Amino acid sequence: MTSTVPALGTRTSEGSALQAVLLDMDGTLVDTEGFWWEVEVEVFGSLGHVLDESWRHVVVGGPMTRSAGFLIEATGAEIALAELADLLNQGFEDRIGRTLPLMPGAARLLAELSEHEIPTALVSASHRRIIDRVLASLGPQYFALSIAGDEVSRTKPYPDPYLLAAAGLGVDPARCAVVEDTATGVEAAEAAGCQVVAVPSVAPIAPADRRTVVTSLEEVNLAFLRGLMTEMR
């Protein structure tokens, strides 16, 4: 867990039960889920293997150990997990070094949360080396802390990253709004007891208790997030 700016505390505007907002990164704030798949296709192509498009739904949103491990097993590629992870991270870094498109509404939402001093954390299954590169473009000043997938013993779909983020901010997970784009991330946030906003990127996500599904971050603002907490009362 790395703090990128001084902790903002837990006080929000009067009358609001929302204590913090926890945000996923790939596919939620930055339009990079496709980058990961492109890199995976490229790396396995160099190893003499063609990836089945249906596998994309299996690997999206998960930790590197799970996605890379699945692809090694599925293809039978002769490469160690650590070596593959390094190749994938390097390929991804090369891509975001050329361009890093934000998801529609991301910049506006981050600015609004910052303006109203809402404690905000970035919670990703990506490795620290990747998160730090993305933070440099997103604006580290928008986040009180960030959690990387290689900094927790169990990452998404386990609740650990979101529980760690809430603890780091000193807030109640039940009073945190989480924004996620994959079923894996949604599962992690719900297991942590958070209220979830799902913005599906690659695969559809169905609405459920404590889960609201929207089509774009452009539908999400501070009033919307506070409204989710009001509905819990």
Short mmCIF file of N, CA and C in Angstrom, two decimals, residues 67-174:
data_model
loop_
_atom_site.label_atom_id
_atom_site.label_comp_id
_atom_site.label_asym_id
_atom_site.label_seq_id
_atom_site.Cartn_x
_atom_site.Cartn_y
_atom_site.Cartn_z
N SER A 67 -4.34 -14.65 -14.59
CA SER A 67 -4.52 -14.53 -16.03
C SER A 67 -3.36 -15.16 -16.80
N ALA A 68 -2.14 -14.87 -16.37
CA ALA A 68 -0.98 -15.43 -17.06
C ALA A 68 -0.92 -16.94 -16.86
N GLY A 69 -1.23 -17.40 -15.65
CA GLY A 69 -1.23 -18.83 -15.37
C GLY A 69 -2.26 -19.56 -16.21
N PHE A 70 -3.43 -18.96 -16.36
CA PHE A 70 -4.47 -19.58 -17.20
C PHE A 70 -4.01 -19.70 -18.64
N LEU A 71 -3.39 -18.64 -19.17
CA LEU A 71 -2.97 -18.66 -20.57
C LEU A 71 -1.83 -19.65 -20.81
N ILE A 72 -0.95 -19.81 -19.85
CA ILE A 72 0.12 -20.80 -19.97
C ILE A 72 -0.49 -22.20 -20.04
N GLU A 73 -1.43 -22.46 -19.15
CA GLU A 73 -2.07 -23.78 -19.12
C GLU A 73 -2.90 -24.03 -20.36
N ALA A 74 -3.63 -22.99 -20.81
CA ALA A 74 -4.52 -23.15 -21.97
C ALA A 74 -3.75 -23.37 -23.26
N THR A 75 -2.59 -22.74 -23.39
CA THR A 75 -1.82 -22.84 -24.64
C THR A 75 -0.74 -23.92 -24.58
N GLY A 76 -0.31 -24.27 -23.36
CA GLY A 76 0.80 -25.20 -23.23
C GLY A 76 2.14 -24.55 -23.50
N ALA A 77 2.17 -23.22 -23.47
CA ALA A 77 3.41 -22.49 -23.75
C ALA A 77 4.49 -22.85 -22.74
N GLU A 78 5.71 -22.99 -23.22
CA GLU A 78 6.83 -23.32 -22.34
C GLU A 78 7.52 -22.04 -21.88
N ILE A 79 6.96 -21.45 -20.84
CA ILE A 79 7.51 -20.22 -20.29
C ILE A 79 7.14 -20.16 -18.81
N ALA A 80 8.05 -19.68 -18.00
CA ALA A 80 7.79 -19.58 -16.57
C ALA A 80 6.85 -18.41 -16.30
N LEU A 81 6.05 -18.53 -15.26
CA LEU A 81 5.07 -17.50 -14.92
C LEU A 81 5.75 -16.15 -14.68
N ALA A 82 6.86 -16.14 -13.96
CA ALA A 82 7.55 -14.88 -13.66
C ALA A 82 8.06 -14.22 -14.93
N GLU A 83 8.60 -15.03 -15.86
CA GLU A 83 9.10 -14.48 -17.12
C GLU A 83 7.96 -13.91 -17.95
N LEU A 84 6.85 -14.64 -17.99
CA LEU A 84 5.70 -14.16 -18.75
C LEU A 84 5.15 -12.87 -18.16
N ALA A 85 5.04 -12.81 -16.84
CA ALA A 85 4.53 -11.61 -16.19
C ALA A 85 5.40 -10.40 -16.53
N ASP A 86 6.70 -10.58 -16.57
CA ASP A 86 7.60 -9.48 -16.90
C ASP A 86 7.39 -9.02 -18.34
N LEU A 87 7.23 -9.98 -19.26
CA LEU A 87 6.99 -9.64 -20.66
C LEU A 87 5.68 -8.88 -20.82
N LEU A 88 4.64 -9.32 -20.12
CA LEU A 88 3.34 -8.67 -20.23
C LEU A 88 3.38 -7.26 -19.63
N ASN A 89 4.00 -7.11 -18.47
CA ASN A 89 4.10 -5.78 -17.87
C ASN A 89 4.90 -4.82 -18.75
N GLN A 90 5.99 -5.33 -19.33
CA GLN A 90 6.81 -4.48 -20.18
C GLN A 90 6.05 -4.06 -21.44
N GLY A 91 5.33 -5.01 -22.03
CA GLY A 91 4.54 -4.68 -23.21
C GLY A 91 3.46 -3.66 -22.90
N PHE A 92 2.84 -3.80 -21.74
CA PHE A 92 1.80 -2.85 -21.34
C PHE A 92 2.39 -1.47 -21.09
N GLU A 93 3.52 -1.43 -20.41
CA GLU A 93 4.19 -0.15 -20.16
C GLU A 93 4.53 0.56 -21.46
N ASP A 94 4.98 -0.20 -22.45
CA ASP A 94 5.31 0.38 -23.75
C ASP A 94 4.07 1.03 -24.37
N ARG A 95 2.93 0.38 -24.25
CA ARG A 95 1.71 0.90 -24.83
C ARG A 95 1.23 2.17 -24.12
N ILE A 96 1.20 2.15 -22.80
CA ILE A 96 0.71 3.34 -22.11
C ILE A 96 1.71 4.48 -22.19
N GLY A 97 2.96 4.15 -22.53
CA GLY A 97 3.95 5.19 -22.75
C GLY A 97 3.66 5.97 -24.03
N ARG A 98 2.95 5.32 -24.96
CA ARG A 98 2.59 5.98 -26.23
C ARG A 98 1.27 6.71 -26.11
N THR A 99 0.29 6.12 -25.42
CA THR A 99 -1.01 6.74 -25.25
C THR A 99 -1.71 6.14 -24.04
N LEU A 100 -2.45 6.97 -23.33
CA LEU A 100 -3.19 6.49 -22.17
C LEU A 100 -4.57 7.16 -22.17
N PRO A 101 -5.50 6.59 -22.92
CA PRO A 101 -6.83 7.20 -23.01
C PRO A 101 -7.64 7.01 -21.72
N LEU A 102 -8.26 8.08 -21.26
CA LEU A 102 -9.13 8.01 -20.10
C LEU A 102 -10.52 7.57 -20.52
N MET A 103 -11.22 6.91 -19.61
CA MET A 103 -12.61 6.56 -19.87
C MET A 103 -13.45 7.83 -19.82
N PRO A 104 -14.50 7.92 -20.62
CA PRO A 104 -15.36 9.11 -20.59
C PRO A 104 -15.90 9.36 -19.18
N GLY A 105 -15.75 10.57 -18.72
CA GLY A 105 -16.24 10.95 -17.40
C GLY A 105 -15.24 10.79 -16.27
N ALA A 106 -14.10 10.13 -16.53
CA ALA A 106 -13.13 9.86 -15.47
C ALA A 106 -12.50 11.13 -14.91
N ALA A 107 -12.02 11.99 -15.80
CA ALA A 107 -11.35 13.21 -15.35
C ALA A 107 -12.32 14.10 -14.57
N ARG A 108 -13.54 14.21 -15.04
CA ARG A 108 -14.54 15.04 -14.36
C ARG A 108 -14.88 14.49 -12.98
N LEU A 109 -15.03 13.15 -12.86
CA LEU A 109 -15.35 12.54 -11.57
C LEU A 109 -14.23 12.73 -10.57
N LEU A 110 -12.99 12.51 -10.99
CA LEU A 110 -11.86 12.68 -10.08
C LEU A 110 -11.76 14.13 -9.60
N ALA A 111 -11.97 15.07 -10.49
CA ALA A 111 -11.90 16.48 -10.11
C ALA A 111 -13.00 16.84 -9.12
N GLU A 112 -14.20 16.28 -9.33
CA GLU A 112 -15.32 16.57 -8.43
C GLU A 112 -15.08 16.00 -7.03
N LEU A 113 -14.58 14.76 -6.96
CA LEU A 113 -14.29 14.15 -5.67
C LEU A 113 -13.22 14.94 -4.93
N SER A 114 -12.21 15.39 -5.66
CA SER A 114 -11.14 16.18 -5.06
C SER A 114 -11.65 17.52 -4.56
N GLU A 115 -12.47 18.17 -5.35
CA GLU A 115 -13.01 19.48 -4.99
C GLU A 115 -13.81 19.41 -3.69
N HIS A 116 -14.53 18.30 -3.48
CA HIS A 116 -15.36 18.16 -2.29
C HIS A 116 -14.64 17.38 -1.17
N GLU A 117 -13.35 17.15 -1.35
CA GLU A 117 -12.50 16.50 -0.34
C GLU A 117 -13.04 15.14 0.08
N ILE A 118 -13.48 14.36 -0.90
CA ILE A 118 -13.91 12.99 -0.64
C ILE A 118 -12.69 12.08 -0.66
N PRO A 119 -12.37 11.38 0.40
CA PRO A 119 -11.22 10.47 0.39
C PRO A 119 -11.37 9.44 -0.74
N THR A 120 -10.33 9.32 -1.52
CA THR A 120 -10.38 8.47 -2.71
C THR A 120 -9.14 7.60 -2.79
N ALA A 121 -9.34 6.32 -3.16
CA ALA A 121 -8.22 5.40 -3.30
C ALA A 121 -8.29 4.70 -4.65
N LEU A 122 -7.14 4.40 -5.22
CA LEU A 122 -7.03 3.62 -6.44
C LEU A 122 -6.72 2.19 -6.03
N VAL A 123 -7.56 1.24 -6.44
CA VAL A 123 -7.42 -0.16 -6.03
C VAL A 123 -7.38 -1.03 -7.28
N SER A 124 -6.21 -1.58 -7.59
CA SER A 124 -6.02 -2.29 -8.85
C SER A 124 -5.33 -3.63 -8.65
N ALA A 125 -5.62 -4.57 -9.55
CA ALA A 125 -4.91 -5.84 -9.56
C ALA A 125 -3.58 -5.73 -10.31
N SER A 126 -3.36 -4.61 -10.98
CA SER A 126 -2.10 -4.40 -11.69
C SER A 126 -0.94 -4.24 -10.70
N HIS A 127 0.27 -4.48 -11.18
CA HIS A 127 1.45 -4.37 -10.34
C HIS A 127 1.80 -2.91 -10.07
N ARG A 128 2.56 -2.68 -9.00
CA ARG A 128 2.95 -1.33 -8.61
C ARG A 128 3.63 -0.57 -9.74
N ARG A 129 4.48 -1.22 -10.50
CA ARG A 129 5.20 -0.55 -11.58
C ARG A 129 4.23 0.03 -12.61
N ILE A 130 3.12 -0.66 -12.82
CA ILE A 130 2.12 -0.19 -13.76
C ILE A 130 1.29 0.93 -13.15
N ILE A 131 0.86 0.74 -11.91
CA ILE A 131 0.04 1.75 -11.24
C ILE A 131 0.76 3.09 -11.18
N ASP A 132 2.03 3.08 -10.84
CA ASP A 132 2.76 4.33 -10.73
C ASP A 132 2.87 5.06 -12.07
N ARG A 133 3.00 4.30 -13.16
CA ARG A 133 3.03 4.92 -14.48
C ARG A 133 1.69 5.57 -14.81
N VAL A 134 0.61 4.87 -14.48
CA VAL A 134 -0.73 5.40 -14.77
C VAL A 134 -1.05 6.59 -13.87
N LEU A 135 -0.66 6.50 -12.60
CA LEU A 135 -0.90 7.61 -11.67
C LEU A 135 -0.25 8.91 -12.14
N ALA A 136 0.89 8.79 -12.75
CA ALA A 136 1.59 9.98 -13.23
C ALA A 136 0.74 10.73 -14.26
N SER A 137 -0.07 9.99 -15.02
CA SER A 137 -0.93 10.60 -16.02
C SER A 137 -2.29 10.99 -15.44
N LEU A 138 -2.84 10.15 -14.58
CA LEU A 138 -4.14 10.43 -13.97
C LEU A 138 -4.08 11.65 -13.05
N GLY A 139 -2.96 11.76 -12.33
CA GLY A 139 -2.82 12.81 -11.33
C GLY A 139 -2.80 12.21 -9.95
N PRO A 140 -1.62 11.97 -9.37
CA PRO A 140 -1.53 11.35 -8.04
C PRO A 140 -2.22 12.18 -6.96
N GLN A 141 -2.40 13.47 -7.20
CA GLN A 141 -3.04 14.33 -6.19
C GLN A 141 -4.50 13.97 -5.95
N TYR A 142 -5.07 13.19 -6.85
CA TYR A 142 -6.48 12.82 -6.69
C TYR A 142 -6.69 11.64 -5.74
N PHE A 143 -5.61 10.98 -5.34
CA PHE A 143 -5.74 9.76 -4.55
C PHE A 143 -4.99 9.86 -3.23
N ALA A 144 -5.70 9.53 -2.15
CA ALA A 144 -5.05 9.51 -0.84
C ALA A 144 -4.11 8.33 -0.72
N LEU A 145 -4.43 7.24 -1.39
CA LEU A 145 -3.55 6.07 -1.40
C LEU A 145 -3.90 5.19 -2.59
N SER A 146 -3.02 4.24 -2.86
CA SER A 146 -3.25 3.28 -3.95
C SER A 146 -2.81 1.90 -3.49
N ILE A 147 -3.54 0.90 -3.96
CA ILE A 147 -3.28 -0.50 -3.62
C ILE A 147 -2.97 -1.25 -4.90
N ALA A 148 -1.83 -1.94 -4.94
CA ALA A 148 -1.44 -2.70 -6.13
C ALA A 148 -1.62 -4.19 -5.90
N GLY A 149 -1.83 -4.93 -6.99
CA GLY A 149 -2.08 -6.35 -6.89
C GLY A 149 -0.91 -7.15 -6.35
N ASP A 150 0.30 -6.66 -6.56
CA ASP A 150 1.47 -7.39 -6.07
C ASP A 150 1.88 -6.96 -4.67
N GLU A 151 1.01 -6.19 -4.00
CA GLU A 151 1.30 -5.74 -2.64
C GLU A 151 0.37 -6.40 -1.61
N VAL A 152 -0.50 -7.26 -2.06
CA VAL A 152 -1.40 -7.98 -1.16
C VAL A 152 -1.24 -9.48 -1.40
N SER A 153 -1.41 -10.26 -0.35
CA SER A 153 -1.25 -11.72 -0.50
C SER A 153 -2.38 -12.32 -1.32
N ARG A 154 -3.57 -11.69 -1.22
CA ARG A 154 -4.71 -12.14 -2.01
C ARG A 154 -5.34 -10.91 -2.66
N THR A 155 -5.32 -10.86 -3.99
CA THR A 155 -5.91 -9.72 -4.67
C THR A 155 -7.30 -10.10 -5.18
N LYS A 156 -7.90 -9.26 -5.96
CA LYS A 156 -9.24 -9.52 -6.50
C LYS A 156 -9.26 -10.91 -7.16
N PRO A 157 -10.29 -11.71 -6.94
CA PRO A 157 -11.64 -11.39 -6.44
C PRO A 157 -11.79 -11.46 -4.92
N TYR A 158 -10.70 -11.62 -4.18
CA TYR A 158 -10.79 -11.59 -2.72
C TYR A 158 -11.02 -10.15 -2.25
N PRO A 159 -11.61 -9.97 -1.08
CA PRO A 159 -11.92 -8.61 -0.60
C PRO A 159 -10.72 -7.85 -0.07
N ASP A 160 -9.59 -8.52 0.11
CA ASP A 160 -8.44 -7.93 0.79
C ASP A 160 -8.05 -6.53 0.29
N PRO A 161 -7.93 -6.29 -1.03
CA PRO A 161 -7.50 -4.96 -1.48
C PRO A 161 -8.44 -3.85 -1.04
N TYR A 162 -9.75 -4.12 -1.09
CA TYR A 162 -10.71 -3.10 -0.71
C TYR A 162 -10.77 -2.91 0.80
N LEU A 163 -10.61 -3.98 1.54
CA LEU A 163 -10.56 -3.86 2.99
C LEU A 163 -9.32 -3.08 3.41
N LEU A 164 -8.20 -3.33 2.73
CA LEU A 164 -6.96 -2.62 3.03
C LEU A 164 -7.08 -1.14 2.71
N ALA A 165 -7.73 -0.83 1.59
CA ALA A 165 -7.92 0.57 1.22
C ALA A 165 -8.79 1.29 2.24
N ALA A 166 -9.90 0.65 2.64
CA ALA A 166 -10.78 1.27 3.63
C ALA A 166 -10.05 1.50 4.95
N ALA A 167 -9.26 0.50 5.37
CA ALA A 167 -8.50 0.64 6.61
C ALA A 167 -7.48 1.76 6.49
N GLY A 168 -6.84 1.87 5.34
CA GLY A 168 -5.85 2.92 5.14
C GLY A 168 -6.46 4.31 5.18
N LEU A 169 -7.71 4.42 4.77
CA LEU A 169 -8.40 5.70 4.81
C LEU A 169 -9.10 5.94 6.14
N GLY A 170 -9.17 4.88 6.97
CA GLY A 170 -9.83 5.00 8.25
C GLY A 170 -11.34 5.10 8.15
N VAL A 171 -11.92 4.35 7.17
CA VAL A 171 -13.36 4.43 6.94
C VAL A 171 -14.00 3.05 7.04
N ASP A 172 -15.32 3.04 7.12
CA ASP A 172 -16.11 1.81 7.17
C ASP A 172 -16.33 1.31 5.75
N PRO A 173 -15.93 0.07 5.41
CA PRO A 173 -16.15 -0.43 4.05
C PRO A 173 -17.59 -0.32 3.59
N ALA A 174 -18.54 -0.46 4.51
CA ALA A 174 -19.95 -0.37 4.17
C ALA A 174 -20.35 1.03 3.73
#
